[in-house]
């Protein structure tokens, strides 16, 4: 029991410390949805690179400036994603805009 | 007949030990992390060692009201860096982003105005000198015009991140005066490029 308490307390302490000490950068990814699976969104950028992002219950999805459900995220659709993370390899999608066409 | 598994019940002595250990850990976290980060109190030096005092300073600076006393020297903020004025125009493509920040020392002042041809998302924020991961956002929202006065709470780069959320090109005209030697521009998330600010007012 004592060990469990210590492990939980230390984990909480470490998690809180890490969360507060580092700010995340914001990234904007413009491209085509390649896949949506297991709470992850894969977007093929205009440069042809696949960027994988987490999506969660707080990820906002918009079409024509109106909020829509996450079910609208389907492969082949064009999107502008604002995501937070330390690097492009560790991103959480905050806002996803469905757009009619990719900008030139 | 099946027997139900018996879950061992910890004795009162074990529970008391666990409670004491949890209490000690709680006090440890309070003294080493919470007090320095939240209240700026650093009784055993862990706040300074872990950089937690910066978090307290950052929050304090962001929240502190500006108090200008009507006394000799009260409203006067003497500046060390040369006085500059700067005017530039940016074009942000459809759904593009652009970041532009001035280099300011602690206490350096700046007056600014920017105008966009369409409303854009903006985030006025900083990157501390020596610790670019430490960033504070002082104002954010959506606007086509913003103007104001700013005094840097610490040395670093200070400025705007603009996002064009339309399929049309947006032009932004920024004019400012202040005590900055240089600026940095970041386009579409790319690496920043230093730009000189050479226009000294006549």
PDB file of C-alpha atoms in Angstrom:
ATOM      1  CA  UNK A   1       0.000   0.000   0.000  1.00  0.00           C
ATOM      2  CA  UNK A   2       2.756   2.380   0.996  1.00  0.00           C
ATOM      3  CA  UNK A   3       4.612   1.629  -2.226  1.00  0.00           C
ATOM      4  CA  UNK A   4       1.489   2.369  -4.281  1.00  0.00           C
ATOM      5  CA  UNK A   5       0.969   5.696  -2.535  1.00  0.00           C
ATOM      6  CA  UNK A   6       4.586   6.657  -3.111  1.00  0.00           C
ATOM      7  CA  UNK A   7       4.438   5.658  -6.807  1.00  0.00           C
ATOM      8  CA  UNK A   8       1.185   7.542  -7.403  1.00  0.00           C
ATOM      9  CA  UNK A   9       2.346  10.647  -5.537  1.00  0.00           C
ATOM     10  CA  UNK A  10       5.696  10.756  -7.358  1.00  0.00           C
ATOM     11  CA  UNK A  11       3.988  10.179 -10.737  1.00  0.00           C
ATOM     12  CA  UNK A  12       1.575  13.059 -10.084  1.00  0.00           C
ATOM     13  CA  UNK A  13       4.452  15.273  -8.961  1.00  0.00           C
ATOM     14  CA  UNK A  14       6.503  14.501 -12.080  1.00  0.00           C
ATOM     15  CA  UNK A  15       3.502  14.901 -14.407  1.00  0.00           C
ATOM     16  CA  UNK A  16       2.584  18.284 -12.917  1.00  0.00           C
ATOM     17  CA  UNK A  17       6.168  19.485 -13.013  1.00  0.00           C
ATOM     18  CA  UNK A  18       6.642  18.535 -16.653  1.00  0.00           C
ATOM     19  CA  UNK A  19       3.310  20.076 -17.654  1.00  0.00           C
ATOM     20  CA  UNK A  20       4.065  23.413 -16.084  1.00  0.00           C
ATOM     21  CA  UNK A  21       7.714  23.781 -16.927  1.00  0.00           C
ATOM     22  CA  UNK A  22       7.545  23.505 -20.730  1.00  0.00           C
ATOM     23  CA  UNK A  23       5.362  25.394 -23.135  1.00  0.00           C
ATOM     24  CA  UNK A  24       4.339  23.764 -26.408  1.00  0.00           C
ATOM     25  CA  UNK A  25       4.845  25.262 -29.840  1.00  0.00           C
ATOM     26  CA  UNK A  26       1.964  25.721 -32.225  1.00  0.00           C
ATOM     27  CA  UNK A  27       2.116  24.127 -35.664  1.00  0.00           C
ATOM     28  CA  UNK A  28      -0.196  24.609 -38.642  1.00  0.00           C
ATOM     29  CA  UNK A  29      -0.461  21.708 -41.066  1.00  0.00           C
ATOM     30  CA  UNK A  30      -2.297  22.094 -44.369  1.00  0.00           C
ATOM     31  CA  UNK A  31      -3.064  18.979 -46.388  1.00  0.00           C
ATOM     32  CA  UNK A  32      -5.272  15.995 -47.079  1.00  0.00           C
ATOM     33  CA  UNK A  33      -6.486  13.516 -44.469  1.00  0.00           C
ATOM     34  CA  UNK A  34      -4.695  10.230 -45.144  1.00  0.00           C
ATOM     35  CA  UNK A  35      -6.287   8.249 -42.305  1.00  0.00           C
ATOM     36  CA  UNK A  36      -8.218   8.556 -39.053  1.00  0.00           C
ATOM     37  CA  UNK A  37      -7.678   5.692 -36.636  1.00  0.00           C
ATOM     38  CA  UNK A  38      -7.272   5.049 -32.905  1.00  0.00           C
ATOM     39  CA  UNK A  39      -7.690   8.703 -31.921  1.00  0.00           C
ATOM     40  CA  UNK A  40      -5.006   9.646 -34.431  1.00  0.00           C
ATOM     41  CA  UNK A  41      -5.260  11.840 -37.471  1.00  0.00           C
ATOM     42  CA  UNK A  42      -2.820  11.376 -40.343  1.00  0.00           C
ATOM     43  CA  UNK A  43      -2.512  14.294 -42.724  1.00  0.00           C
ATOM     44  CA  UNK A  44      -0.511  14.294 -45.945  1.00  0.00           C
ATOM     45  CA  UNK A  45       0.927  17.776 -46.157  1.00  0.00           C
ATOM     46  CA  UNK A  46       1.255  19.751 -49.370  1.00  0.00           C
ATOM     47  CA  UNK A  47       4.929  18.797 -49.376  1.00  0.00           C
ATOM     48  CA  UNK A  48       3.923  15.119 -49.405  1.00  0.00           C
ATOM     49  CA  UNK A  49       4.920  14.359 -45.829  1.00  0.00           C
ATOM     50  CA  UNK A  50       2.610  12.354 -43.555  1.00  0.00           C
ATOM     51  CA  UNK A  51       2.075  14.113 -40.217  1.00  0.00           C
ATOM     52  CA  UNK A  52       0.459  12.079 -37.446  1.00  0.00           C
ATOM     53  CA  UNK A  53      -1.427  13.875 -34.672  1.00  0.00           C
ATOM     54  CA  UNK A  54      -3.446  12.820 -31.667  1.00  0.00           C
ATOM     55  CA  UNK A  55      -7.064  13.909 -31.489  1.00  0.00           C
ATOM     56  CA  UNK A  56      -9.056  13.974 -28.280  1.00  0.00           C
ATOM     57  CA  UNK A  57     -12.474  15.029 -27.011  1.00  0.00           C
ATOM     58  CA  UNK A  58     -11.358  18.656 -26.935  1.00  0.00           C
ATOM     59  CA  UNK A  59     -10.221  18.786 -30.552  1.00  0.00           C
ATOM     60  CA  UNK A  60     -12.480  21.273 -32.351  1.00  0.00           C
ATOM     61  CA  UNK A  61     -13.592  20.573 -35.906  1.00  0.00           C
ATOM     62  CA  UNK A  62     -14.980  23.362 -38.124  1.00  0.00           C
ATOM     63  CA  UNK A  63     -16.469  23.564 -41.583  1.00  0.00           C
ATOM     64  CA  UNK A  64     -17.467  26.978 -42.977  1.00  0.00           C
ATOM     65  CA  UNK A  65     -16.679  28.462 -39.535  1.00  0.00           C
ATOM     66  CA  UNK A  66     -19.310  26.229 -37.899  1.00  0.00           C
ATOM     67  CA  UNK A  67     -18.465  23.540 -35.382  1.00  0.00           C
ATOM     68  CA  UNK A  68     -19.077  19.997 -36.648  1.00  0.00           C
ATOM     69  CA  UNK A  69     -18.464  16.541 -35.177  1.00  0.00           C
ATOM     70  CA  UNK A  70     -15.213  14.623 -35.333  1.00  0.00           C
ATOM     71  CA  UNK A  71     -17.001  12.096 -37.563  1.00  0.00           C
ATOM     72  CA  UNK A  72     -16.540  14.624 -40.376  1.00  0.00           C
ATOM     73  CA  UNK A  73     -12.836  13.824 -40.385  1.00  0.00           C
ATOM     74  CA  UNK A  74     -12.578  11.358 -43.247  1.00  0.00           C
ATOM     75  CA  UNK A  75      -9.770  10.281 -45.536  1.00  0.00           C
ATOM     76  CA  UNK A  76      -9.471  12.420 -48.640  1.00  0.00           C
ATOM     77  CA  UNK A  77     -10.809  15.629 -47.099  1.00  0.00           C
ATOM     78  CA  UNK A  78      -8.732  18.800 -47.152  1.00  0.00           C
ATOM     79  CA  UNK A  79      -7.845  20.272 -43.774  1.00  0.00           C
ATOM     80  CA  UNK A  80      -5.990  23.038 -41.989  1.00  0.00           C
ATOM     81  CA  UNK A  81      -4.883  21.735 -38.581  1.00  0.00           C
ATOM     82  CA  UNK A  82      -3.601  23.812 -35.685  1.00  0.00           C
ATOM     83  CA  UNK A  83      -1.715  21.493 -33.357  1.00  0.00           C
ATOM     84  CA  UNK A  84       0.400  21.825 -30.234  1.00  0.00           C
ATOM     85  CA  UNK A  85       3.565  19.914 -29.453  1.00  0.00           C
ATOM     86  CA  UNK A  86       7.280  20.048 -28.898  1.00  0.00           C
ATOM     87  CA  UNK A  87       8.076  18.685 -32.358  1.00  0.00           C
ATOM     88  CA  UNK A  88       6.217  17.617 -35.503  1.00  0.00           C
ATOM     89  CA  UNK A  89       6.484  14.052 -34.220  1.00  0.00           C
ATOM     90  CA  UNK A  90       4.509  14.729 -31.055  1.00  0.00           C
ATOM     91  CA  UNK A  91       1.401  16.740 -31.862  1.00  0.00           C
ATOM     92  CA  UNK A  92      -2.097  17.095 -30.450  1.00  0.00           C
ATOM     93  CA  UNK A  93      -4.650  18.539 -32.886  1.00  0.00           C
ATOM     94  CA  UNK A  94      -6.400  21.476 -31.215  1.00  0.00           C
ATOM     95  CA  UNK A  95      -8.414  22.795 -34.139  1.00  0.00           C
ATOM     96  CA  UNK A  96      -9.186  21.211 -37.502  1.00  0.00           C
ATOM     97  CA  UNK A  97     -10.770  23.245 -40.329  1.00  0.00           C
ATOM     98  CA  UNK A  98     -12.282  21.376 -43.232  1.00  0.00           C
ATOM     99  CA  UNK A  99     -11.667  23.375 -46.394  1.00  0.00           C
ATOM    100  CA  UNK A 100     -13.006  23.051 -49.919  1.00  0.00           C
ATOM    101  CA  UNK A 101      -9.637  22.952 -51.667  1.00  0.00           C
ATOM    102  CA  UNK A 102      -5.965  23.158 -50.856  1.00  0.00           C
ATOM    103  CA  UNK A 103      -4.470  26.628 -51.293  1.00  0.00           C
ATOM    104  CA  UNK A 104      -1.961  26.955 -54.150  1.00  0.00           C
TER     105      UNK A 104
ATOM    106  CA  UNK B   1     -18.664 -25.261  -2.932  1.00  0.00           C
ATOM    107  CA  UNK B   2     -16.644 -22.393  -4.225  1.00  0.00           C
ATOM    108  CA  UNK B   3     -14.847 -20.088  -1.873  1.00  0.00           C
ATOM    109  CA  UNK B   4     -14.607 -16.376  -2.537  1.00  0.00           C
ATOM    110  CA  UNK B   5     -11.063 -14.989  -2.725  1.00  0.00           C
ATOM    111  CA  UNK B   6     -10.223 -13.109   0.401  1.00  0.00           C
ATOM    112  CA  UNK B   7      -8.818  -9.610  -0.043  1.00  0.00           C
ATOM    113  CA  UNK B   8      -6.311  -8.942   2.712  1.00  0.00           C
ATOM    114  CA  UNK B   9      -7.312  -5.977   4.837  1.00  0.00           C
ATOM    115  CA  UNK B  10      -4.338  -3.861   5.901  1.00  0.00           C
ATOM    116  CA  UNK B  11      -3.951  -3.530   9.633  1.00  0.00           C
ATOM    117  CA  UNK B  12      -4.398  -0.229  11.397  1.00  0.00           C
ATOM    118  CA  UNK B  13      -0.642   0.005  11.822  1.00  0.00           C
ATOM    119  CA  UNK B  14      -0.010  -0.383   8.078  1.00  0.00           C
ATOM    120  CA  UNK B  15      -2.689   2.208   7.293  1.00  0.00           C
ATOM    121  CA  UNK B  16      -1.163   4.634   9.766  1.00  0.00           C
ATOM    122  CA  UNK B  17       2.286   4.156   8.184  1.00  0.00           C
ATOM    123  CA  UNK B  18       0.886   4.698   4.695  1.00  0.00           C
ATOM    124  CA  UNK B  19      -0.883   7.855   5.848  1.00  0.00           C
ATOM    125  CA  UNK B  20       2.278   9.236   7.398  1.00  0.00           C
ATOM    126  CA  UNK B  21       4.319   8.446   4.255  1.00  0.00           C
ATOM    127  CA  UNK B  22       1.683  10.100   2.030  1.00  0.00           C
ATOM    128  CA  UNK B  23       1.644  13.129   4.315  1.00  0.00           C
ATOM    129  CA  UNK B  24       5.435  13.422   4.190  1.00  0.00           C
ATOM    130  CA  UNK B  25       5.409  13.182   0.386  1.00  0.00           C
ATOM    131  CA  UNK B  26       2.693  15.820   0.261  1.00  0.00           C
ATOM    132  CA  UNK B  27       4.706  18.154   2.465  1.00  0.00           C
ATOM    133  CA  UNK B  28       7.791  17.436   0.350  1.00  0.00           C
ATOM    134  CA  UNK B  29       5.958  18.358  -2.874  1.00  0.00           C
ATOM    135  CA  UNK B  30       4.525  21.470  -1.211  1.00  0.00           C
ATOM    136  CA  UNK B  31       7.906  22.704   0.019  1.00  0.00           C
ATOM    137  CA  UNK B  32      10.038  21.740  -3.002  1.00  0.00           C
ATOM    138  CA  UNK B  33       7.671  22.479  -5.890  1.00  0.00           C
ATOM    139  CA  UNK B  34       4.341  24.147  -5.056  1.00  0.00           C
ATOM    140  CA  UNK B  35       5.655  26.916  -2.793  1.00  0.00           C
ATOM    141  CA  UNK B  36       8.395  28.114  -5.196  1.00  0.00           C
ATOM    142  CA  UNK B  37       6.251  27.835  -8.338  1.00  0.00           C
ATOM    143  CA  UNK B  38       3.005  29.251  -6.996  1.00  0.00           C
ATOM    144  CA  UNK B  39       4.073  31.645  -4.240  1.00  0.00           C
ATOM    145  CA  UNK B  40       7.726  32.432  -4.955  1.00  0.00           C
ATOM    146  CA  UNK B  41       8.750  31.011  -1.563  1.00  0.00           C
ATOM    147  CA  UNK B  42      11.850  28.825  -1.835  1.00  0.00           C
ATOM    148  CA  UNK B  43      12.802  27.571   1.650  1.00  0.00           C
ATOM    149  CA  UNK B  44      15.317  24.898   0.588  1.00  0.00           C
ATOM    150  CA  UNK B  45      16.502  26.219  -2.782  1.00  0.00           C
ATOM    151  CA  UNK B  46      14.750  23.692  -5.066  1.00  0.00           C
ATOM    152  CA  UNK B  47      12.811  26.488  -6.781  1.00  0.00           C
ATOM    153  CA  UNK B  48      15.999  28.127  -7.997  1.00  0.00           C
ATOM    154  CA  UNK B  49      17.640  24.783  -8.850  1.00  0.00           C
ATOM    155  CA  UNK B  50      14.666  23.550 -10.920  1.00  0.00           C
ATOM    156  CA  UNK B  51      13.786  26.905 -12.461  1.00  0.00           C
ATOM    157  CA  UNK B  52      10.426  26.986 -10.711  1.00  0.00           C
ATOM    158  CA  UNK B  53      10.946  30.541  -9.469  1.00  0.00           C
ATOM    159  CA  UNK B  54      10.820  31.625 -13.132  1.00  0.00           C
ATOM    160  CA  UNK B  55       7.292  30.252 -13.329  1.00  0.00           C
ATOM    161  CA  UNK B  56       6.290  32.355 -10.331  1.00  0.00           C
ATOM    162  CA  UNK B  57       8.017  35.442 -11.764  1.00  0.00           C
ATOM    163  CA  UNK B  58       6.356  34.880 -15.119  1.00  0.00           C
ATOM    164  CA  UNK B  59       2.872  34.624 -13.605  1.00  0.00           C
ATOM    165  CA  UNK B  60       3.509  37.607 -11.358  1.00  0.00           C
ATOM    166  CA  UNK B  61       4.674  39.746 -14.259  1.00  0.00           C
ATOM    167  CA  UNK B  62       1.703  38.785 -16.380  1.00  0.00           C
ATOM    168  CA  UNK B  63      -0.800  39.540 -13.657  1.00  0.00           C
ATOM    169  CA  UNK B  64       0.756  42.563 -11.970  1.00  0.00           C
ATOM    170  CA  UNK B  65      -1.142  45.799 -12.557  1.00  0.00           C
ATOM    171  CA  UNK B  66       0.898  48.719 -13.846  1.00  0.00           C
ATOM    172  CA  UNK B  67       1.209  51.271 -11.082  1.00  0.00           C
ATOM    173  CA  UNK B  68       2.483  54.664 -12.230  1.00  0.00           C
ATOM    174  CA  UNK B  69       3.024  57.082  -9.413  1.00  0.00           C
ATOM    175  CA  UNK B  70       2.592  60.837 -10.126  1.00  0.00           C
ATOM    176  CA  UNK B  71       5.916  61.613  -8.506  1.00  0.00           C
ATOM    177  CA  UNK B  72       9.266  62.763  -9.845  1.00  0.00           C
ATOM    178  CA  UNK B  73      10.554  59.927 -12.032  1.00  0.00           C
ATOM    179  CA  UNK B  74       7.354  57.924 -11.479  1.00  0.00           C
ATOM    180  CA  UNK B  75       5.973  57.925 -15.038  1.00  0.00           C
ATOM    181  CA  UNK B  76       9.422  58.159 -16.663  1.00  0.00           C
ATOM    182  CA  UNK B  77      11.020  54.956 -17.925  1.00  0.00           C
ATOM    183  CA  UNK B  78      14.528  55.884 -19.014  1.00  0.00           C
ATOM    184  CA  UNK B  79      15.778  53.685 -21.858  1.00  0.00           C
ATOM    185  CA  UNK B  80      19.288  52.534 -22.660  1.00  0.00           C
ATOM    186  CA  UNK B  81      18.972  51.154 -26.233  1.00  0.00           C
ATOM    187  CA  UNK B  82      18.794  53.578 -29.208  1.00  0.00           C
ATOM    188  CA  UNK B  83      15.325  54.737 -30.219  1.00  0.00           C
ATOM    189  CA  UNK B  84      14.062  53.187 -33.475  1.00  0.00           C
ATOM    190  CA  UNK B  85      11.007  53.332 -35.655  1.00  0.00           C
ATOM    191  CA  UNK B  86       9.955  50.537 -37.949  1.00  0.00           C
ATOM    192  CA  UNK B  87       7.322  50.055 -40.607  1.00  0.00           C
ATOM    193  CA  UNK B  88       6.842  46.938 -42.676  1.00  0.00           C
ATOM    194  CA  UNK B  89       4.248  45.115 -44.694  1.00  0.00           C
ATOM    195  CA  UNK B  90       3.673  41.362 -44.705  1.00  0.00           C
ATOM    196  CA  UNK B  91       1.624  39.223 -47.025  1.00  0.00           C
ATOM    197  CA  UNK B  92       0.233  35.991 -45.603  1.00  0.00           C
ATOM    198  CA  UNK B  93      -1.028  33.457 -48.128  1.00  0.00           C
ATOM    199  CA  UNK B  94      -4.245  31.473 -47.806  1.00  0.00           C
ATOM    200  CA  UNK B  95      -4.301  29.703 -44.414  1.00  0.00           C
ATOM    201  CA  UNK B  96      -0.689  30.767 -43.893  1.00  0.00           C
ATOM    202  CA  UNK B  97       1.002  31.918 -40.702  1.00  0.00           C
ATOM    203  CA  UNK B  98       3.620  34.494 -39.879  1.00  0.00           C
ATOM    204  CA  UNK B  99       5.467  35.403 -36.726  1.00  0.00           C
ATOM    205  CA  UNK B 100       7.314  38.669 -36.149  1.00  0.00           C
ATOM    206  CA  UNK B 101       9.060  39.618 -32.931  1.00  0.00           C
ATOM    207  CA  UNK B 102      11.261  42.476 -31.751  1.00  0.00           C
ATOM    208  CA  UNK B 103      14.330  42.001 -29.575  1.00  0.00           C
ATOM    209  CA  UNK B 104      13.675  43.913 -26.360  1.00  0.00           C
ATOM    210  CA  UNK B 105      15.628  44.168 -23.132  1.00  0.00           C
ATOM    211  CA  UNK B 106      13.871  44.017 -19.776  1.00  0.00           C
ATOM    212  CA  UNK B 107      12.031  47.308 -19.300  1.00  0.00           C
ATOM    213  CA  UNK B 108      12.360  48.352 -22.962  1.00  0.00           C
ATOM    214  CA  UNK B 109       9.261  50.078 -24.334  1.00  0.00           C
ATOM    215  CA  UNK B 110       7.460  49.874 -27.667  1.00  0.00           C
ATOM    216  CA  UNK B 111       4.447  51.573 -29.253  1.00  0.00           C
ATOM    217  CA  UNK B 112       2.782  49.678 -32.074  1.00  0.00           C
ATOM    218  CA  UNK B 113      -0.105  49.421 -34.468  1.00  0.00           C
ATOM    219  CA  UNK B 114      -0.895  46.745 -37.027  1.00  0.00           C
ATOM    220  CA  UNK B 115      -3.681  46.625 -39.568  1.00  0.00           C
ATOM    221  CA  UNK B 116      -4.787  43.639 -41.613  1.00  0.00           C
ATOM    222  CA  UNK B 117      -6.905  43.619 -44.742  1.00  0.00           C
ATOM    223  CA  UNK B 118      -9.095  40.942 -43.108  1.00  0.00           C
ATOM    224  CA  UNK B 119      -9.509  39.756 -39.519  1.00  0.00           C
ATOM    225  CA  UNK B 120      -6.682  37.413 -38.513  1.00  0.00           C
ATOM    226  CA  UNK B 121      -5.989  35.311 -35.426  1.00  0.00           C
ATOM    227  CA  UNK B 122      -3.196  36.860 -33.407  1.00  0.00           C
ATOM    228  CA  UNK B 123      -1.154  35.876 -30.369  1.00  0.00           C
ATOM    229  CA  UNK B 124       1.088  38.484 -28.781  1.00  0.00           C
ATOM    230  CA  UNK B 125       3.734  36.485 -26.963  1.00  0.00           C
ATOM    231  CA  UNK B 126       7.371  36.220 -25.978  1.00  0.00           C
ATOM    232  CA  UNK B 127      10.390  33.972 -25.945  1.00  0.00           C
ATOM    233  CA  UNK B 128      12.722  34.547 -23.043  1.00  0.00           C
ATOM    234  CA  UNK B 129      16.379  35.155 -23.773  1.00  0.00           C
ATOM    235  CA  UNK B 130      18.363  32.032 -22.932  1.00  0.00           C
ATOM    236  CA  UNK B 131      15.236  29.899 -22.590  1.00  0.00           C
ATOM    237  CA  UNK B 132      13.099  29.988 -25.747  1.00  0.00           C
ATOM    238  CA  UNK B 133      10.826  27.275 -24.333  1.00  0.00           C
ATOM    239  CA  UNK B 134       9.665  29.739 -21.663  1.00  0.00           C
ATOM    240  CA  UNK B 135       6.968  31.729 -23.406  1.00  0.00           C
ATOM    241  CA  UNK B 136       4.177  33.949 -22.168  1.00  0.00           C
ATOM    242  CA  UNK B 137       1.114  34.988 -24.138  1.00  0.00           C
ATOM    243  CA  UNK B 138      -0.081  38.473 -23.189  1.00  0.00           C
ATOM    244  CA  UNK B 139      -2.921  38.962 -25.653  1.00  0.00           C
ATOM    245  CA  UNK B 140      -4.656  36.789 -28.212  1.00  0.00           C
ATOM    246  CA  UNK B 141      -7.818  36.836 -30.261  1.00  0.00           C
ATOM    247  CA  UNK B 142      -9.050  37.802 -33.690  1.00  0.00           C
ATOM    248  CA  UNK B 143      -8.820  41.341 -35.076  1.00  0.00           C
ATOM    249  CA  UNK B 144      -7.982  43.417 -38.103  1.00  0.00           C
ATOM    250  CA  UNK B 145      -6.471  46.311 -36.116  1.00  0.00           C
ATOM    251  CA  UNK B 146      -4.549  46.365 -32.846  1.00  0.00           C
ATOM    252  CA  UNK B 147      -2.520  49.143 -31.277  1.00  0.00           C
ATOM    253  CA  UNK B 148      -0.941  49.664 -27.910  1.00  0.00           C
ATOM    254  CA  UNK B 149       2.039  50.309 -25.686  1.00  0.00           C
ATOM    255  CA  UNK B 150       4.235  47.524 -24.346  1.00  0.00           C
ATOM    256  CA  UNK B 151       7.031  47.370 -21.808  1.00  0.00           C
ATOM    257  CA  UNK B 152       8.993  44.125 -21.886  1.00  0.00           C
ATOM    258  CA  UNK B 153       8.913  42.349 -18.508  1.00  0.00           C
ATOM    259  CA  UNK B 154      12.151  40.501 -19.362  1.00  0.00           C
ATOM    260  CA  UNK B 155      14.772  40.291 -22.113  1.00  0.00           C
ATOM    261  CA  UNK B 156      13.905  38.250 -25.175  1.00  0.00           C
ATOM    262  CA  UNK B 157      11.913  38.477 -28.366  1.00  0.00           C
ATOM    263  CA  UNK B 158       8.388  39.882 -28.161  1.00  0.00           C
ATOM    264  CA  UNK B 159       5.784  40.069 -30.891  1.00  0.00           C
ATOM    265  CA  UNK B 160       2.932  38.541 -32.852  1.00  0.00           C
ATOM    266  CA  UNK B 161       1.956  35.217 -34.347  1.00  0.00           C
ATOM    267  CA  UNK B 162      -0.676  35.815 -37.026  1.00  0.00           C
ATOM    268  CA  UNK B 163      -2.819  33.151 -38.639  1.00  0.00           C
ATOM    269  CA  UNK B 164      -4.751  33.720 -41.828  1.00  0.00           C
ATOM    270  CA  UNK B 165      -7.881  31.587 -41.537  1.00  0.00           C
ATOM    271  CA  UNK B 166      -9.211  32.478 -44.956  1.00  0.00           C
ATOM    272  CA  UNK B 167      -8.592  31.209 -48.462  1.00  0.00           C
ATOM    273  CA  UNK B 168      -7.581  34.717 -49.509  1.00  0.00           C
ATOM    274  CA  UNK B 169      -4.252  36.479 -49.171  1.00  0.00           C
ATOM    275  CA  UNK B 170      -4.082  38.893 -46.241  1.00  0.00           C
ATOM    276  CA  UNK B 171      -1.782  41.924 -45.997  1.00  0.00           C
ATOM    277  CA  UNK B 172      -0.630  43.234 -42.627  1.00  0.00           C
ATOM    278  CA  UNK B 173       0.983  46.633 -42.132  1.00  0.00           C
ATOM    279  CA  UNK B 174       2.903  46.987 -38.870  1.00  0.00           C
ATOM    280  CA  UNK B 175       4.285  50.273 -37.615  1.00  0.00           C
ATOM    281  CA  UNK B 176       6.099  50.685 -34.350  1.00  0.00           C
ATOM    282  CA  UNK B 177       8.547  52.787 -32.445  1.00  0.00           C
ATOM    283  CA  UNK B 178      10.635  51.536 -29.601  1.00  0.00           C
ATOM    284  CA  UNK B 179      13.954  50.547 -28.170  1.00  0.00           C
ATOM    285  CA  UNK B 180      14.806  47.440 -30.147  1.00  0.00           C
ATOM    286  CA  UNK B 181      18.035  46.667 -32.050  1.00  0.00           C
ATOM    287  CA  UNK B 182      16.612  43.940 -34.293  1.00  0.00           C
ATOM    288  CA  UNK B 183      13.686  41.671 -35.022  1.00  0.00           C
ATOM    289  CA  UNK B 184      13.023  38.132 -36.175  1.00  0.00           C
ATOM    290  CA  UNK B 185      10.545  36.888 -38.734  1.00  0.00           C
ATOM    291  CA  UNK B 186       9.253  33.298 -38.909  1.00  0.00           C
ATOM    292  CA  UNK B 187       7.224  32.252 -41.941  1.00  0.00           C
ATOM    293  CA  UNK B 188       4.848  29.244 -41.999  1.00  0.00           C
ATOM    294  CA  UNK B 189       6.514  27.638 -39.012  1.00  0.00           C
ATOM    295  CA  UNK B 190       9.994  27.840 -40.481  1.00  0.00           C
ATOM    296  CA  UNK B 191      13.194  28.807 -38.718  1.00  0.00           C
ATOM    297  CA  UNK B 192      13.388  32.467 -37.777  1.00  0.00           C
ATOM    298  CA  UNK B 193      15.414  34.955 -39.779  1.00  0.00           C
ATOM    299  CA  UNK B 194      16.909  38.002 -38.103  1.00  0.00           C
ATOM    300  CA  UNK B 195      16.026  41.305 -39.746  1.00  0.00           C
ATOM    301  CA  UNK B 196      17.774  44.577 -39.025  1.00  0.00           C
ATOM    302  CA  UNK B 197      15.846  47.588 -37.785  1.00  0.00           C
ATOM    303  CA  UNK B 198      17.843  50.509 -39.048  1.00  0.00           C
ATOM    304  CA  UNK B 199      15.367  53.330 -39.340  1.00  0.00           C
ATOM    305  CA  UNK B 200      16.295  55.868 -36.691  1.00  0.00           C
ATOM    306  CA  UNK B 201      13.772  58.717 -36.529  1.00  0.00           C
ATOM    307  CA  UNK B 202      15.055  62.117 -37.637  1.00  0.00           C
TER     308      UNK B 202
END
